Amino acid sequence: IDSTSFSIKHGPLTFYLDADTASFISVQKITYSDILRLTGVRSDKWHKEKPFGPYKKEYYLHTGYDLGHLTPSNITSYNDSLNYTSFSFFNQAPQLAGFNRGKWANLEGNIELLIIKKQENATIVTGVIYNNINKEYLDSSRVKIPVYFFKIIFFLESNEIHAWLGSNVNGLLLETTIANIIDIAKQNKNKVYIRIN
């Protein structure tokens, strides 16, 4: 993954931040054996880490947006330290509450089930696309609101790839291609290039 960003590595979880030090992409490497150890126990402790971004939890109050995880907390629940890391402010972006708790949550659960079904290790890339031509922010903050969330899963043994793109405007969620995600990112002036090595 290339972007004009900072990257912060936490073992199998890496966060990429864009040029505005805003959450951009989260990459998780997960094994089939880790998936079988999920407990569903959450840290629920949102926290800042260096470099500090524009985030404060109170900015989200009464906005209609959740702190939407990029890498979801449940899929990190096999390890307490990693689950705590999933509550970094750099692993979230403003996400419409209904979208976050509805179709997007269902997708996250279905990805866990897909890994169990395939019994393969995987890399999961979750990110956002901002409208960097006409940026929108939560009120009285520098927290950018994305127009899309996307998720890509790479199965390492079979070289199988699945990708989804969800609108953070109307909650529509569609299966798509990496090329389409990159094209929409470029149209919105997001510098992201995803290559498979």
Backbone as JSON Lines, residues from 0, in Angstrom:
{"i":0,"aa":"I","n":[0.86,-1.18,0.0],"ca":[0.0,0.0,0.0],"c":[0.9,1.23,0.0]}
{"i":1,"aa":"D","n":[0.67,2.12,-0.93],"ca":[1.38,3.38,-0.97],"c":[0.38,4.5,-0.72]}
{"i":2,"aa":"S","n":[0.81,5.49,0.02],"ca":[0.01,6.7,0.18],"c":[0.93,7.78,0.7]}
{"i":3,"aa":"T","n":[0.47,9.02,0.67],"ca":[1.23,10.08,1.31],"c":[0.82,10.06,2.77]}
{"i":4,"aa":"S","n":[1.45,9.21,3.53],"ca":[0.95,8.97,4.87],"c":[2.05,8.62,5.84]}
{"i":5,"aa":"F","n":[1.67,8.64,7.1],"ca":[2.46,8.02,8.15],"c":[1.98,6.58,8.26]}
{"i":6,"aa":"S","n":[2.82,5.7,8.73],"ca":[2.36,4.35,9.05],"c":[2.79,4.02,10.47]}
{"i":7,"aa":"I","n":[1.92,3.32,11.16],"ca":[2.15,2.93,12.56],"c":[1.91,1.44,12.65]}
{"i":8,"aa":"K","n":[2.95,0.68,13.01],"ca":[2.85,-0.78,13.03],"c":[2.67,-1.29,14.44]}
{"i":9,"aa":"H","n":[1.68,-2.17,14.61],"ca":[1.42,-2.84,15.88],"c":[1.35,-4.34,15.6]}
{"i":10,"aa":"G","n":[2.48,-4.98,15.38],"ca":[2.48,-6.4,15.07],"c":[1.69,-6.69,13.81]}
{"i":11,"aa":"P","n":[0.64,-7.51,13.9],"ca":[-0.13,-7.85,12.7],"c":[-1.12,-6.78,12.24]}
{"i":12,"aa":"L","n":[-1.09,-5.62,12.9],"ca":[-2.02,-4.53,12.59],"c":[-1.22,-3.28,12.27]}
{"i":13,"aa":"T","n":[-1.46,-2.69,11.1],"ca":[-0.75,-1.47,10.7],"c":[-1.76,-0.41,10.3]}
{"i":14,"aa":"F","n":[-1.56,0.81,10.82],"ca":[-2.42,1.94,10.47],"c":[-1.67,2.87,9.53]}
{"i":15,"aa":"Y","n":[-2.37,3.36,8.51],"ca":[-1.82,4.35,7.6],"c":[-2.65,5.62,7.74]}
{"i":16,"aa":"L","n":[-1.97,6.76,7.85],"ca":[-2.63,8.04,8.02],"c":[-2.38,8.88,6.79]}
{"i":17,"aa":"D","n":[-3.36,9.7,6.4],"ca":[-3.15,10.51,5.21],"c":[-2.4,11.79,5.55]}
{"i":18,"aa":"A","n":[-2.27,12.65,4.55],"ca":[-1.47,13.86,4.72],"c":[-2.04,14.81,5.77]}
{"i":19,"aa":"D","n":[-3.33,14.68,6.09],"ca":[-3.96,15.49,7.14],"c":[-3.86,14.82,8.51]}
{"i":20,"aa":"T","n":[-3.05,13.78,8.62],"ca":[-2.93,12.95,9.82],"c":[-4.3,12.41,10.23]}
{"i":21,"aa":"A","n":[-5.08,12.05,9.23],"ca":[-6.4,11.46,9.47],"c":[-6.31,9.96,9.19]}
{"i":22,"aa":"S","n":[-7.16,9.18,9.85],"ca":[-7.21,7.75,9.62],"c":[-7.45,7.5,8.14]}
{"i":23,"aa":"F","n":[-6.75,6.52,7.58],"ca":[-6.83,6.3,6.14],"c":[-7.03,4.82,5.82]}
{"i":24,"aa":"I","n":[-6.11,3.98,6.25],"ca":[-6.19,2.56,5.96],"c":[-5.66,1.78,7.16]}
{"i":25,"aa":"S","n":[-6.29,0.64,7.43],"ca":[-5.81,-0.29,8.45],"c":[-5.62,-1.64,7.78]}
{"i":26,"aa":"V","n":[-4.48,-2.27,8.03],"ca":[-4.16,-3.57,7.44],"c":[-3.96,-4.57,8.56]}
{"i":27,"aa":"Q","n":[-4.69,-5.67,8.49],"ca":[-4.57,-6.73,9.5],"c":[-4.18,-8.03,8.82]}
{"i":28,"aa":"K","n":[-3.16,-8.67,9.37],"ca":[-2.81,-10.02,8.95],"c":[-3.34,-10.96,10.02]}
{"i":29,"aa":"I","n":[-4.16,-11.93,9.61],"ca":[-4.78,-12.83,10.58],"c":[-4.69,-14.27,10.09]}
{"i":30,"aa":"T","n":[-4.43,-15.15,11.03],"ca":[-4.35,-16.57,10.68],"c":[-5.68,-17.25,10.98]}
{"i":31,"aa":"Y","n":[-5.86,-18.37,10.33],"ca":[-7.06,-19.17,10.58],"c":[-7.13,-19.57,12.05]}
{"i":32,"aa":"S","n":[-5.99,-19.92,12.65],"ca":[-6.0,-20.32,14.06],"c":[-6.37,-19.16,14.98]}
{"i":33,"aa":"D","n":[-6.0,-17.91,14.61],"ca":[-6.41,-16.74,15.41],"c":[-7.92,-16.56,15.37]}
{"i":34,"aa":"I","n":[-8.52,-16.74,14.2],"ca":[-9.97,-16.6,14.05],"c":[-10.69,-17.56,14.99]}
{"i":35,"aa":"L","n":[-10.17,-18.76,15.14],"ca":[-10.81,-19.76,15.99],"c":[-10.71,-19.4,17.48]}
{"i":36,"aa":"R","n":[-9.84,-18.43,17.81],"ca":[-9.65,-18.03,19.22],"c":[-10.38,-16.74,19.58]}
{"i":37,"aa":"L","n":[-11.22,-16.22,18.69],"ca":[-11.94,-14.98,19.0],"c":[-12.84,-15.17,20.21]}
{"i":38,"aa":"T","n":[-12.81,-14.16,21.1],"ca":[-13.62,-14.23,22.32],"c":[-14.79,-13.26,22.31]}
{"i":39,"aa":"G","n":[-14.7,-12.21,21.48],"ca":[-15.74,-11.19,21.47],"c":[-15.61,-10.19,22.61]}
{"i":40,"aa":"V","n":[-14.58,-10.32,23.45],"ca":[-14.37,-9.39,24.57],"c":[-13.67,-8.15,24.03]}
{"i":41,"aa":"R","n":[-14.24,-6.97,24.31],"ca":[-13.73,-5.71,23.76],"c":[-13.1,-4.85,24.84]}
{"i":42,"aa":"S","n":[-12.05,-4.11,24.43],"ca":[-11.41,-3.15,25.32],"c":[-12.31,-1.94,25.57]}
{"i":43,"aa":"D","n":[-12.91,-1.41,24.5],"ca":[-13.78,-0.23,24.55],"c":[-13.09,1.02,25.12]}
{"i":44,"aa":"K","n":[-11.78,1.11,25.0],"ca":[-11.04,2.27,25.52],"c":[-10.38,3.01,24.36]}
{"i":45,"aa":"W","n":[-11.11,3.95,23.79],"ca":[-10.54,4.76,22.71],"c":[-9.39,5.58,23.26]}
{"i":46,"aa":"H","n":[-8.29,5.67,22.5],"ca":[-7.12,6.37,23.0],"c":[-6.33,6.99,21.84]}
{"i":47,"aa":"K","n":[-5.56,8.01,22.18],"ca":[-4.67,8.66,21.23],"c":[-3.32,7.96,21.24]}
{"i":48,"aa":"E","n":[-2.6,8.1,20.14],"ca":[-1.21,7.67,20.1],"c":[-0.46,8.63,19.18]}
{"i":49,"aa":"K","n":[0.85,8.63,19.27],"ca":[1.66,9.53,18.46],"c":[1.78,8.98,17.04]}
{"i":50,"aa":"P","n":[1.83,9.84,15.99],"ca":[1.63,11.29,16.09],"c":[0.17,11.61,16.36]}
{"i":51,"aa":"F","n":[-0.08,12.56,17.23],"ca":[-1.45,12.87,17.6],"c":[-2.22,13.44,16.42]}
{"i":52,"aa":"G","n":[-3.39,12.91,16.18],"ca":[-4.26,13.41,15.13],"c":[-5.28,14.39,15.69]}
{"i":53,"aa":"P","n":[-6.3,14.71,14.92],"ca":[-7.27,15.74,15.31],"c":[-8.42,15.22,16.17]}
{"i":54,"aa":"Y","n":[-8.28,14.0,16.72],"ca":[-9.45,13.32,17.27],"c":[-9.71,13.61,18.75]}
{"i":55,"aa":"K","n":[-11.0,13.78,19.06],"ca":[-11.51,13.79,20.42],"c":[-12.86,13.11,20.37]}
{"i":56,"aa":"K","n":[-13.13,12.25,21.33],"ca":[-14.38,11.48,21.33],"c":[-15.61,12.4,21.35]}
{"i":57,"aa":"E","n":[-15.49,13.52,22.06],"ca":[-16.66,14.41,22.2],"c":[-17.07,15.06,20.87]}
{"i":58,"aa":"Y","n":[-16.17,15.12,19.89],"ca":[-16.54,15.67,18.59],"c":[-17.67,14.89,17.92]}
{"i":59,"aa":"Y","n":[-17.82,13.62,18.3],"ca":[-18.8,12.74,17.64],"c":[-20.19,12.83,18.27]}
{"i":60,"aa":"L","n":[-20.29,13.42,19.45],"ca":[-21.56,13.45,20.18],"c":[-22.64,14.18,19.36]}
{"i":61,"aa":"H","n":[-23.79,13.55,19.25],"ca":[-24.98,14.15,18.61],"c":[-24.74,14.53,17.13]}
{"i":62,"aa":"T","n":[-23.85,13.81,16.45],"ca":[-23.57,14.11,15.05],"c":[-24.24,13.13,14.1]}
{"i":63,"aa":"G","n":[-24.68,11.97,14.62],"ca":[-25.19,10.91,13.75],"c":[-24.11,9.98,13.25]}
{"i":64,"aa":"Y","n":[-22.86,10.26,13.67],"ca":[-21.73,9.43,13.27],"c":[-21.19,8.65,14.47]}
{"i":65,"aa":"D","n":[-20.82,7.39,14.23],"ca":[-20.09,6.59,15.21],"c":[-18.6,6.73,14.96]}
{"i":66,"aa":"L","n":[-17.81,6.37,15.98],"ca":[-16.39,6.14,15.75],"c":[-16.32,4.77,15.07]}
{"i":67,"aa":"G","n":[-16.28,4.77,13.76],"ca":[-16.35,3.53,12.98],"c":[-15.0,2.87,12.86]}
{"i":68,"aa":"H","n":[-14.86,1.7,13.5],"ca":[-13.6,0.96,13.38],"c":[-13.26,0.69,11.91]}
{"i":69,"aa":"L","n":[-11.98,0.77,11.58],"ca":[-11.5,0.23,10.31],"c":[-11.31,-1.27,10.51]}
{"i":70,"aa":"T","n":[-10.24,-1.68,11.2],"ca":[-10.18,-3.09,11.61],"c":[-11.11,-3.24,12.81]}
{"i":71,"aa":"P","n":[-12.13,-4.09,12.71],"ca":[-13.11,-4.18,13.81],"c":[-12.51,-4.77,15.06]}
{"i":72,"aa":"S","n":[-13.07,-4.4,16.2],"ca":[-12.53,-4.88,17.48],"c":[-12.71,-6.39,17.63]}
{"i":73,"aa":"N","n":[-13.83,-6.93,17.16],"ca":[-14.1,-8.36,17.39],"c":[-13.03,-9.26,16.77]}
{"i":74,"aa":"I","n":[-12.54,-8.89,15.6],"ca":[-11.58,-9.76,14.91],"c":[-10.18,-9.66,15.51]}
{"i":75,"aa":"T","n":[-10.02,-8.77,16.5],"ca":[-8.76,-8.7,17.25],"c":[-8.91,-9.26,18.66]}
{"i":76,"aa":"S","n":[-10.08,-9.81,18.98],"ca":[-10.38,-10.2,20.37],"c":[-9.67,-11.47,20.82]}
{"i":77,"aa":"Y","n":[-8.84,-12.06,19.97],"ca":[-8.04,-13.22,20.38],"c":[-6.81,-12.78,21.18]}
{"i":78,"aa":"N","n":[-6.54,-11.45,21.21],"ca":[-5.35,-10.94,21.88],"c":[-5.7,-9.61,22.55]}
{"i":79,"aa":"D","n":[-5.58,-9.52,23.89],"ca":[-6.0,-8.32,24.63],"c":[-5.25,-7.07,24.18]}
{"i":80,"aa":"S","n":[-3.94,-7.19,23.96],"ca":[-3.14,-6.04,23.57],"c":[-3.55,-5.55,22.18]}
{"i":81,"aa":"L","n":[-3.78,-6.47,21.27],"ca":[-4.21,-6.1,19.92],"c":[-5.61,-5.49,19.93]}
{"i":82,"aa":"N","n":[-6.48,-6.03,20.78],"ca":[-7.83,-5.48,20.88],"c":[-7.79,-4.05,21.41]}
{"i":83,"aa":"Y","n":[-6.92,-3.78,22.38],"ca":[-6.73,-2.42,22.87],"c":[-6.27,-1.51,21.72]}
{"i":84,"aa":"T","n":[-5.33,-2.01,20.92],"ca":[-4.82,-1.25,19.78],"c":[-5.93,-0.94,18.78]}
{"i":85,"aa":"S","n":[-6.9,-1.83,18.65],"ca":[-7.99,-1.59,17.69],"c":[-8.84,-0.38,18.09]}
{"i":86,"aa":"F","n":[-8.69,0.09,19.32],"ca":[-9.41,1.29,19.77],"c":[-8.54,2.55,19.69]}
{"i":87,"aa":"S","n":[-7.45,2.49,18.93],"ca":[-6.68,3.7,18.62],"c":[-7.56,4.61,17.77]}
{"i":88,"aa":"F","n":[-7.46,5.92,18.0],"ca":[-8.19,6.87,17.16],"c":[-7.76,6.76,15.7]}
{"i":89,"aa":"F","n":[-6.59,6.18,15.44],"ca":[-6.14,6.03,14.06],"c":[-6.74,4.8,13.39]}
{"i":90,"aa":"N","n":[-7.56,4.05,14.11],"ca":[-8.25,2.89,13.54],"c":[-9.75,3.15,13.41]}
{"i":91,"aa":"Q","n":[-10.12,4.4,13.18],"ca":[-11.53,4.73,13.04],"c":[-11.69,5.97,12.22]}
{"i":92,"aa":"A","n":[-12.9,6.14,11.74],"ca":[-13.28,7.38,11.05],"c":[-14.78,7.56,11.26]}
{"i":93,"aa":"P","n":[-15.28,8.8,11.16],"ca":[-16.72,9.02,11.33],"c":[-17.53,8.18,10.34]}
{"i":94,"aa":"Q","n":[-18.41,7.34,10.89],"ca":[-19.23,6.44,10.06],"c":[-20.69,6.6,10.46]}
{"i":95,"aa":"L","n":[-21.55,6.77,9.47],"ca":[-22.98,6.89,9.78],"c":[-23.41,5.77,10.72]}
{"i":96,"aa":"A","n":[-24.09,6.11,11.78],"ca":[-24.42,5.13,12.81],"c":[-25.19,3.93,12.25]}
{"i":97,"aa":"G","n":[-26.2,4.19,11.44],"ca":[-27.0,3.09,10.89],"c":[-26.19,2.19,9.97]}
{"i":98,"aa":"F","n":[-25.29,2.77,9.2],"ca":[-24.42,2.02,8.31],"c":[-23.43,1.18,9.12]}
{"i":99,"aa":"N","n":[-22.82,1.8,10.13],"ca":[-21.84,1.13,10.99],"c":[-22.45,-0.08,11.7]}
{"i":100,"aa":"R","n":[-23.64,0.11,12.23],"ca":[-24.26,-0.94,13.05],"c":[-25.1,-1.92,12.23]}
{"i":101,"aa":"G","n":[-25.28,-1.62,10.96],"ca":[-26.11,-2.45,10.09],"c":[-25.3,-3.23,9.07]}
{"i":102,"aa":"K","n":[-25.32,-2.76,7.82],"ca":[-24.69,-3.5,6.72],"c":[-23.19,-3.7,6.93]}
{"i":103,"aa":"W","n":[-22.51,-2.68,7.49],"ca":[-21.07,-2.81,7.68],"c":[-20.75,-3.84,8.76]}
{"i":104,"aa":"A","n":[-21.5,-3.83,9.84],"ca":[-21.3,-4.83,10.9],"c":[-21.56,-6.24,10.37]}
{"i":105,"aa":"N","n":[-22.58,-6.39,9.53],"ca":[-22.86,-7.7,8.92],"c":[-21.7,-8.16,8.04]}
{"i":106,"aa":"L","n":[-21.12,-7.23,7.27],"ca":[-19.97,-7.57,6.44],"c":[-18.81,-8.04,7.3]}
{"i":107,"aa":"E","n":[-18.54,-7.34,8.38],"ca":[-17.44,-7.74,9.26],"c":[-17.64,-9.16,9.79]}
{"i":108,"aa":"G","n":[-18.85,-9.48,10.21],"ca":[-19.15,-10.83,10.69],"c":[-19.02,-11.87,9.58]}
{"i":109,"aa":"N","n":[-19.48,-11.52,8.38],"ca":[-19.4,-12.45,7.25],"c":[-17.96,-12.73,6.84]}
{"i":110,"aa":"I","n":[-17.08,-11.75,7.01],"ca":[-15.67,-11.98,6.7],"c":[-15.05,-12.98,7.67]}
{"i":111,"aa":"E","n":[-15.39,-12.88,8.93],"ca":[-14.92,-13.88,9.9],"c":[-15.39,-15.27,9.5]}
{"i":112,"aa":"L","n":[-16.66,-15.38,9.12],"ca":[-17.2,-16.68,8.71],"c":[-16.54,-17.2,7.44]}
{"i":113,"aa":"L","n":[-16.19,-16.29,6.53],"ca":[-15.54,-16.68,5.29],"c":[-14.15,-17.26,5.56]}
{"i":114,"aa":"I","n":[-13.42,-16.64,6.49],"ca":[-12.09,-17.16,6.84],"c":[-12.22,-18.55,7.47]}
{"i":115,"aa":"I","n":[-13.22,-18.72,8.31],"ca":[-13.45,-20.04,8.93],"c":[-13.81,-21.07,7.87]}
{"i":116,"aa":"K","n":[-14.65,-20.67,6.93],"ca":[-15.07,-21.6,5.87],"c":[-13.88,-22.02,5.0]}
{"i":117,"aa":"K","n":[-13.02,-21.05,4.65],"ca":[-11.9,-21.35,3.77],"c":[-10.72,-21.96,4.5]}
{"i":118,"aa":"Q","n":[-10.68,-21.76,5.83],"ca":[-9.58,-22.29,6.65],"c":[-8.22,-21.84,6.12]}
{"i":119,"aa":"E","n":[-8.14,-20.53,5.83],"ca":[-6.91,-19.96,5.29],"c":[-6.52,-18.72,6.09]}
{"i":120,"aa":"N","n":[-5.22,-18.41,6.04],"ca":[-4.74,-17.15,6.57],"c":[-5.13,-16.05,5.59]}
{"i":121,"aa":"A","n":[-5.25,-14.83,6.11],"ca":[-5.73,-13.73,5.26],"c":[-5.09,-12.41,5.65]}
{"i":122,"aa":"T","n":[-5.08,-11.5,4.71],"ca":[-4.76,-10.09,4.96],"c":[-6.02,-9.3,4.65]}
{"i":123,"aa":"I","n":[-6.44,-8.47,5.6],"ca":[-7.65,-7.67,5.44],"c":[-7.25,-6.19,5.42]}
{"i":124,"aa":"V","n":[-7.62,-5.51,4.35],"ca":[-7.34,-4.09,4.19],"c":[-8.67,-3.35,4.3]}
{"i":125,"aa":"T","n":[-8.74,-2.44,5.26],"ca":[-9.95,-1.64,5.44],"c":[-9.56,-0.17,5.39]}
{"i":126,"aa":"G","n":[-10.29,0.6,4.62],"ca":[-9.93,2.01,4.51],"c":[-11.1,2.9,4.22]}
{"i":127,"aa":"V","n":[-10.79,4.17,4.11],"ca":[-11.81,5.17,3.81],"c":[-11.35,6.01,2.62]}
{"i":128,"aa":"I","n":[-12.32,6.6,1.97],"ca":[-12.05,7.55,0.9],"c":[-12.69,8.88,1.29]}
{"i":129,"aa":"Y","n":[-11.86,9.91,1.36],"ca":[-12.35,11.25,1.67],"c":[-12.59,12.02,0.38]}
{"i":130,"aa":"N","n":[-13.51,12.94,0.42],"ca":[-13.65,13.89,-0.68],"c":[-12.63,15.0,-0.41]}
{"i":131,"aa":"N","n":[-11.43,14.83,-0.96],"ca":[-10.37,15.81,-0.71],"c":[-10.44,17.01,-1.64]}
{"i":132,"aa":"I","n":[-11.47,17.05,-2.49],"ca":[-11.72,18.25,-3.32],"c":[-12.54,19.23,-2.5]}
{"i":133,"aa":"N","n":[-13.53,18.72,-1.78],"ca":[-14.4,19.54,-0.93],"c":[-14.53,18.84,0.41]}
{"i":134,"aa":"K","n":[-13.53,19.01,1.27],"ca":[-13.46,18.26,2.53],"c":[-14.6,18.65,3.46]}
{"i":135,"aa":"E","n":[-15.15,17.63,4.14],"ca":[-16.17,17.85,5.17],"c":[-15.64,17.38,6.5]}
{"i":136,"aa":"Y","n":[-16.01,18.09,7.57],"ca":[-15.49,17.82,8.9],"c":[-16.64,17.72,9.9]}
{"i":137,"aa":"L","n":[-16.41,16.98,10.98],"ca":[-17.33,17.06,12.11],"c":[-17.31,18.48,12.63]}
{"i":138,"aa":"D","n":[-18.45,18.97,13.14],"ca":[-18.56,20.35,13.6],"c":[-17.45,20.71,14.58]}
{"i":139,"aa":"S","n":[-16.91,21.92,14.39],"ca":[-15.9,22.49,15.3],"c":[-14.69,21.58,15.49]}
{"i":140,"aa":"S","n":[-14.28,20.91,14.41],"ca":[-13.14,20.0,14.52],"c":[-12.38,19.94,13.19]}
{"i":141,"aa":"R","n":[-11.26,19.23,13.22],"ca":[-10.51,18.93,11.99],"c":[-10.66,17.45,11.63]}
{"i":142,"aa":"V","n":[-11.71,16.8,12.14],"ca":[-11.94,15.38,11.86],"c":[-12.68,15.26,10.54]}
{"i":143,"aa":"K","n":[-12.0,14.74,9.52],"ca":[-12.61,14.62,8.19],"c":[-13.64,13.49,8.17]}
{"i":144,"aa":"I","n":[-14.7,13.71,7.42],"ca":[-15.75,12.71,7.25],"c":[-15.56,12.03,5.9]}
{"i":145,"aa":"P","n":[-15.35,10.71,5.87],"ca":[-15.18,10.03,4.58],"c":[-16.5,9.9,3.83]}
{"i":146,"aa":"V","n":[-16.38,9.79,2.51],"ca":[-17.57,9.53,1.68],"c":[-17.76,8.04,1.44]}
{"i":147,"aa":"Y","n":[-16.69,7.25,1.59],"ca":[-16.77,5.8,1.4],"c":[-15.92,5.08,2.44]}
{"i":148,"aa":"F","n":[-16.34,3.87,2.77],"ca":[-15.52,2.89,3.47],"c":[-15.31,1.72,2.5]}
{"i":149,"aa":"F","n":[-14.14,1.11,2.54],"ca":[-13.92,-0.07,1.71],"c":[-13.21,-1.16,2.5]}
{"i":150,"aa":"K","n":[-13.38,-2.38,2.03],"ca":[-12.74,-3.53,2.67],"c":[-12.32,-4.51,1.59]}
{"i":151,"aa":"I","n":[-11.09,-5.02,1.72],"ca":[-10.55,-5.99,0.78],"c":[-9.95,-7.13,1.59]}
{"i":152,"aa":"I","n":[-10.25,-8.36,1.21],"ca":[-9.64,-9.51,1.87],"c":[-8.87,-10.33,0.84]}
{"i":153,"aa":"F","n":[-7.61,-10.61,1.19],"ca":[-6.73,-11.44,0.36],"c":[-6.54,-12.77,1.08]}
{"i":154,"aa":"F","n":[-6.89,-13.86,0.44],"ca":[-6.6,-15.19,0.99],"c":[-5.25,-15.62,0.43]}
{"i":155,"aa":"L","n":[-4.32,-15.87,1.33],"ca":[-2.93,-16.01,0.93],"c":[-2.61,-17.32,0.22]}
{"i":156,"aa":"E","n":[-3.28,-18.41,0.62],"ca":[-2.97,-19.7,0.01],"c":[-3.6,-19.85,-1.38]}
{"i":157,"aa":"S","n":[-4.85,-19.44,-1.52],"ca":[-5.57,-19.63,-2.78],"c":[-5.51,-18.42,-3.71]}
{"i":158,"aa":"N","n":[-4.89,-17.31,-3.24],"ca":[-4.83,-16.06,-4.02],"c":[-6.21,-15.54,-4.4]}
{"i":159,"aa":"E","n":[-7.19,-15.81,-3.56],"ca":[-8.56,-15.32,-3.8],"c":[-8.71,-13.95,-3.17]}
{"i":160,"aa":"I","n":[-9.42,-13.06,-3.86],"ca":[-9.61,-11.68,-3.4],"c":[-11.09,-11.33,-3.45]}
{"i":161,"aa":"H","n":[-11.56,-10.66,-2.39],"ca":[-12.91,-10.1,-2.36],"c":[-12.8,-8.65,-1.94]}
{"i":162,"aa":"A","n":[-13.65,-7.78,-2.49],"ca":[-13.61,-6.36,-2.15],"c":[-15.02,-5.8,-2.08]}
{"i":163,"aa":"W","n":[-15.22,-4.85,-1.16],"ca":[-16.51,-4.2,-0.98],"c":[-16.3,-2.7,-0.82]}
{"i":164,"aa":"L","n":[-17.3,-1.94,-1.26],"ca":[-17.28,-0.49,-1.14],"c":[-18.63,-0.06,-0.58]}
{"i":165,"aa":"G","n":[-18.58,0.74,0.5],"ca":[-19.8,1.19,1.15],"c":[-19.88,2.7,1.19]}
{"i":166,"aa":"S","n":[-21.04,3.24,0.87],"ca":[-21.25,4.69,0.89],"c":[-21.49,5.15,2.32]}
{"i":167,"aa":"N","n":[-20.73,6.17,2.72],"ca":[-20.94,6.79,4.03],"c":[-21.91,7.97,3.93]}
{"i":168,"aa":"V","n":[-22.63,8.02,2.79],"ca":[-23.65,9.03,2.58],"c":[-25.04,8.41,2.68]}
{"i":169,"aa":"N","n":[-25.21,7.23,2.02],"ca":[-26.53,6.58,2.04],"c":[-26.51,5.15,2.56]}
{"i":170,"aa":"G","n":[-25.32,4.64,2.93],"ca":[-25.23,3.3,3.52],"c":[-25.29,2.16,2.52]}
{"i":171,"aa":"L","n":[-25.26,2.46,1.23],"ca":[-25.28,1.4,0.22],"c":[-23.95,0.65,0.24]}
{"i":172,"aa":"L","n":[-24.01,-0.69,0.21],"ca":[-22.81,-1.52,0.26],"c":[-22.84,-2.5,-0.9]}
{"i":173,"aa":"L","n":[-21.75,-2.5,-1.7],"ca":[-21.68,-3.34,-2.88],"c":[-20.36,-4.09,-2.94]}
{"i":174,"aa":"E","n":[-20.4,-5.32,-3.47],"ca":[-19.15,-6.01,-3.79],"c":[-18.59,-5.36,-5.04]}
{"i":175,"aa":"T","n":[-17.26,-5.21,-5.08],"ca":[-16.63,-4.46,-6.17],"c":[-15.26,-5.04,-6.48]}
{"i":176,"aa":"T","n":[-14.43,-4.25,-7.15],"ca":[-13.07,-4.66,-7.48],"c":[-12.07,-3.68,-6.87]}
{"i":177,"aa":"I","n":[-10.83,-4.13,-6.73],"ca":[-9.79,-3.22,-6.25],"c":[-9.61,-2.05,-7.23]}
{"i":178,"aa":"A","n":[-9.66,-2.35,-8.51],"ca":[-9.5,-1.3,-9.52],"c":[-10.56,-0.21,-9.35]}
{"i":179,"aa":"N","n":[-11.79,-0.59,-9.06],"ca":[-12.86,0.39,-8.87],"c":[-12.62,1.23,-7.62]}
{"i":180,"aa":"I","n":[-12.16,0.59,-6.54],"ca":[-11.85,1.33,-5.3],"c":[-10.76,2.36,-5.58]}
{"i":181,"aa":"I","n":[-9.7,1.94,-6.26],"ca":[-8.61,2.86,-6.57],"c":[-9.08,4.0,-7.46]}
{"i":182,"aa":"D","n":[-9.92,3.69,-8.42],"ca":[-10.43,4.72,-9.33],"c":[-11.24,5.76,-8.57]}
{"i":183,"aa":"I","n":[-12.13,5.31,-7.68],"ca":[-12.94,6.25,-6.9],"c":[-12.06,7.05,-5.94]}
{"i":184,"aa":"A","n":[-11.04,6.41,-5.37],"ca":[-10.1,7.12,-4.5],"c":[-9.39,8.23,-5.27]}
{"i":185,"aa":"K","n":[-8.95,7.92,-6.48],"ca":[-8.26,8.93,-7.29],"c":[-9.19,10.07,-7.68]}
{"i":186,"aa":"Q","n":[-10.44,9.75,-8.03],"ca":[-11.41,10.79,-8.38],"c":[-11.6,11.78,-7.24]}
{"i":187,"aa":"N","n":[-11.46,11.27,-6.0],"ca":[-11.65,12.11,-4.82],"c":[-10.32,12.62,-4.25]}
{"i":188,"aa":"K","n":[-9.25,12.51,-5.06],"ca":[-7.91,13.03,-4.71],"c":[-7.33,12.36,-3.46]}
{"i":189,"aa":"N","n":[-7.55,11.04,-3.33],"ca":[-6.91,10.24,-2.3],"c":[-5.76,9.48,-2.96]}
{"i":190,"aa":"K","n":[-4.57,9.55,-2.39],"ca":[-3.41,8.92,-2.99],"c":[-3.24,7.52,-2.4]}
{"i":191,"aa":"V","n":[-3.9,6.56,-3.02],"ca":[-3.79,5.18,-2.56],"c":[-3.58,4.26,-3.75]}
{"i":192,"aa":"Y","n":[-2.63,3.36,-3.61],"ca":[-2.33,2.37,-4.63],"c":[-2.14,1.04,-3.92]}
{"i":193,"aa":"I","n":[-2.91,0.05,-4.27],"ca":[-2.84,-1.25,-3.61],"c":[-2.25,-2.25,-4.59]}
{"i":194,"aa":"R","n":[-1.12,-2.82,-4.21],"ca":[-0.45,-3.79,-5.05],"c":[-0.39,-5.13,-4.32]}
{"i":195,"aa":"I","n":[-0.52,-6.2,-5.05],"ca":[-0.4,-7.53,-4.47],"c":[0.97,-8.07,-4.84]}
{"i":196,"aa":"N","n":[1.78,-8.4,-3.82],"ca":[3.12,-8.95,-4.07],"c":[3.09,-10.47,-4.03]}
